[in-house]
């Protein structure tokens, strides 16, 4: 199937998810409007490793409905968010105006970002379910490097590629069985009737995803002139990716046995040379 067909299917899926997410308890859009100091739990988790964003220009790749982008703006960044879903960008713009938190939001397919945004940034930020939607991790690394100013910082926290390999449909809960590819391979087709938030069933339930190994992700950055500063693997995930994961006290998700058999997420910080 040509890449454009994968993209069209994924775009239909994401436009529909956007409508569900905007009404969901998980994303709590109303909470950002009611409380101008609300910062997303994703951003709260990331800031200690990301560092101070205040006074910096920041580009958020695959920004979705802007809750993390605007949280970074609330911490003092001049924030721009890009995403290929026009519905997500419209929702993010509305949230920015309803909440009075400034942010620029533009529609851009990831690989077209340099053609849409004619600016270089102090920080490029992304993550939490971003890379699995991209077919070519080397091409993604090039986009990251292109959008950064010399000396700029890149930061990602995303689901661990090892977590994406695990069979999530087994009856014998608890057995971690590798079912899906670890390395970047052709697209995998999924058909999931629900998105990861609370809310209605999806009509456009088919989507295509790609895994990328940790080495492939790191090399995509290094091959494009970035220097690795931090690589951390996390024992907790942002969402319940395997049905038998249990909620932690800080509202994240882990395996029930507490034995930490699998890395759930990772963070990477890297800088572009001066
Ligand atoms: C799980 S969200 C990540 C966002 C963020 N962590 C959040 O939860 O708000 C994935 C985002 O990637 C976007 N996306 C998927 N494929 C894309 C592509 N090829 N180019 C640009 N954006 C894409 C989707 O529209 C969606 O908003």
Tab-separated table of N, CA and C and ligand atoms in Angstrom, residues 7 10-11 14-15 18 21 27 42 60-68 82-85 88 108-111 127-130 133-135 196, ligand 1:
chain	number	residue	atom	x	y	z
A	7	UNK	N	-1.419	7.041	5.420
A	7	UNK	CA	-1.621	8.351	6.036
A	7	UNK	C	-3.095	8.736	6.058
A	10	UNK	N	-4.866	6.700	8.682
A	10	UNK	CA	-4.501	7.190	10.022
A	10	UNK	C	-5.115	8.561	10.307
A	11	UNK	N	-5.194	9.400	9.272
A	11	UNK	CA	-5.768	10.732	9.471
A	11	UNK	C	-7.256	10.635	9.815
A	14	UNK	N	-7.396	9.591	13.357
A	14	UNK	CA	-7.016	10.630	14.328
A	14	UNK	C	-8.027	11.778	14.389
A	15	UNK	N	-8.628	12.124	13.250
A	15	UNK	CA	-9.662	13.167	13.308
A	15	UNK	C	-10.822	12.706	14.179
A	18	UNK	N	-9.843	12.698	17.851
A	18	UNK	CA	-9.783	14.072	18.379
A	18	UNK	C	-11.111	14.484	19.002
A	21	UNK	N	-11.468	12.610	22.229
A	21	UNK	CA	-10.531	13.089	23.257
A	21	UNK	C	-10.941	14.452	23.808
A	27	UNK	N	-8.443	13.878	28.939
A	27	UNK	CA	-7.794	15.120	28.481
A	27	UNK	C	-8.285	16.352	29.252
A	42	UNK	N	1.750	14.968	31.974
A	42	UNK	CA	2.863	14.587	31.078
A	42	UNK	C	3.995	15.613	31.205
A	60	UNK	N	6.395	21.840	19.280
A	60	UNK	CA	5.866	20.547	19.719
A	60	UNK	C	5.396	19.778	18.485
A	61	UNK	N	6.135	18.720	18.129
A	61	UNK	CA	5.762	17.881	16.989
A	61	UNK	C	4.668	16.916	17.416
A	62	UNK	N	3.676	16.691	16.538
A	62	UNK	CA	2.533	15.803	16.822
A	62	UNK	C	1.843	16.229	18.122
A	63	UNK	N	1.455	17.512	18.155
A	63	UNK	CA	0.990	18.145	19.405
A	63	UNK	C	-0.418	17.736	19.811
A	64	UNK	N	-1.146	17.024	18.932
A	64	UNK	CA	-2.525	16.621	19.195
A	64	UNK	C	-3.375	17.839	19.577
A	65	UNK	N	-4.156	17.805	20.653
A	65	UNK	CA	-5.115	18.901	20.911
A	65	UNK	C	-4.515	20.007	21.785
A	66	UNK	N	-3.195	19.970	21.966
A	66	UNK	CA	-2.492	21.122	22.517
A	66	UNK	C	-2.409	21.201	24.030
A	67	UNK	N	-2.861	20.178	24.749
A	67	UNK	CA	-2.842	20.286	26.217
A	67	UNK	C	-1.392	20.329	26.741
A	68	UNK	N	-0.505	19.554	26.140
A	68	UNK	CA	0.898	19.597	26.576
A	68	UNK	C	1.590	20.859	26.039
A	82	UNK	N	2.466	21.526	16.038
A	82	UNK	CA	2.089	21.072	14.690
A	82	UNK	C	1.553	19.646	14.760
A	83	UNK	N	0.606	19.347	13.876
A	83	UNK	CA	-0.007	18.025	13.832
A	83	UNK	C	-0.664	17.874	12.464
A	84	UNK	N	-0.759	16.627	11.958
A	84	UNK	CA	-1.369	16.460	10.630
A	84	UNK	C	-2.894	16.466	10.659
A	85	UNK	N	-3.495	16.466	11.857
A	85	UNK	CA	-4.959	16.409	11.953
A	85	UNK	C	-5.538	17.828	12.045
A	88	UNK	N	-7.526	18.234	15.213
A	88	UNK	CA	-6.721	18.409	16.430
A	88	UNK	C	-6.223	19.850	16.524
A	108	UNK	N	0.456	20.260	9.924
A	108	UNK	CA	1.624	19.835	9.147
A	108	UNK	C	1.822	18.332	9.308
A	109	UNK	N	1.899	17.645	8.183
A	109	UNK	CA	2.342	16.249	8.208
A	109	UNK	C	3.778	16.284	8.717
A	110	UNK	N	4.153	15.316	9.547
A	110	UNK	CA	5.455	15.382	10.227
A	110	UNK	C	6.604	15.687	9.264
A	111	UNK	N	6.633	14.958	8.146
A	111	UNK	CA	7.780	15.096	7.240
A	111	UNK	C	7.732	16.400	6.449
A	127	UNK	N	6.323	13.332	21.882
A	127	UNK	CA	6.252	12.078	22.620
A	127	UNK	C	4.873	11.588	22.993
A	128	UNK	N	4.865	10.627	23.922
A	128	UNK	CA	3.679	9.958	24.469
A	128	UNK	C	2.724	9.508	23.341
A	129	UNK	N	3.222	8.549	22.573
A	129	UNK	CA	2.410	8.000	21.495
A	129	UNK	C	2.649	8.705	20.177
A	130	UNK	N	3.859	9.195	19.951
A	130	UNK	CA	4.146	9.935	18.712
A	130	UNK	C	4.813	9.060	17.647
A	133	UNK	N	3.451	6.350	14.876
A	133	UNK	CA	2.667	6.753	13.695
A	133	UNK	C	3.544	7.109	12.509
A	134	UNK	N	4.853	6.959	12.663
A	134	UNK	CA	5.785	7.423	11.624
A	134	UNK	C	6.507	6.258	10.963
A	135	UNK	N	6.486	6.209	9.621
A	135	UNK	CA	7.068	5.059	8.921
A	135	UNK	C	8.595	5.073	8.848
A	196	UNK	N	-7.619	5.313	23.299
A	196	UNK	CA	-7.069	5.059	24.641
A	196	UNK	C	-7.729	5.897	25.738
B	1	LIG	C1	-0.982	10.115	20.822
B	1	LIG	S1	-0.925	11.651	20.014
B	1	LIG	C2	0.505	12.276	20.745
B	1	LIG	C3	0.147	13.552	21.358
B	1	LIG	C4	0.302	13.880	22.787
B	1	LIG	N1	1.191	13.027	23.466
B	1	LIG	C5	-1.031	13.938	23.465
B	1	LIG	O1	-1.467	12.922	24.031
B	1	LIG	O2	-1.657	14.989	23.446
B	1	LIG	C6	-0.338	11.304	18.381
B	1	LIG	C7	-0.531	12.507	17.436
B	1	LIG	O3	0.219	12.248	16.242
B	1	LIG	C8	-0.487	12.809	15.155
B	1	LIG	N2	0.021	12.178	13.933
B	1	LIG	C9	-0.108	10.891	13.539
B	1	LIG	N3	0.527	10.679	12.368
B	1	LIG	C10	1.086	11.877	12.020
B	1	LIG	C11	1.862	12.309	10.917
B	1	LIG	N4	2.215	11.456	9.947
B	1	LIG	N5	2.263	13.609	10.872
B	1	LIG	C12	1.903	14.468	11.862
B	1	LIG	N6	1.148	14.126	12.926
B	1	LIG	C13	0.751	12.839	13.011
B	1	LIG	C14	-1.950	12.521	15.467
B	1	LIG	O4	-2.833	13.377	14.792
B	1	LIG	C15	-1.972	12.725	16.989
B	1	LIG	O5	-2.393	14.026	17.288
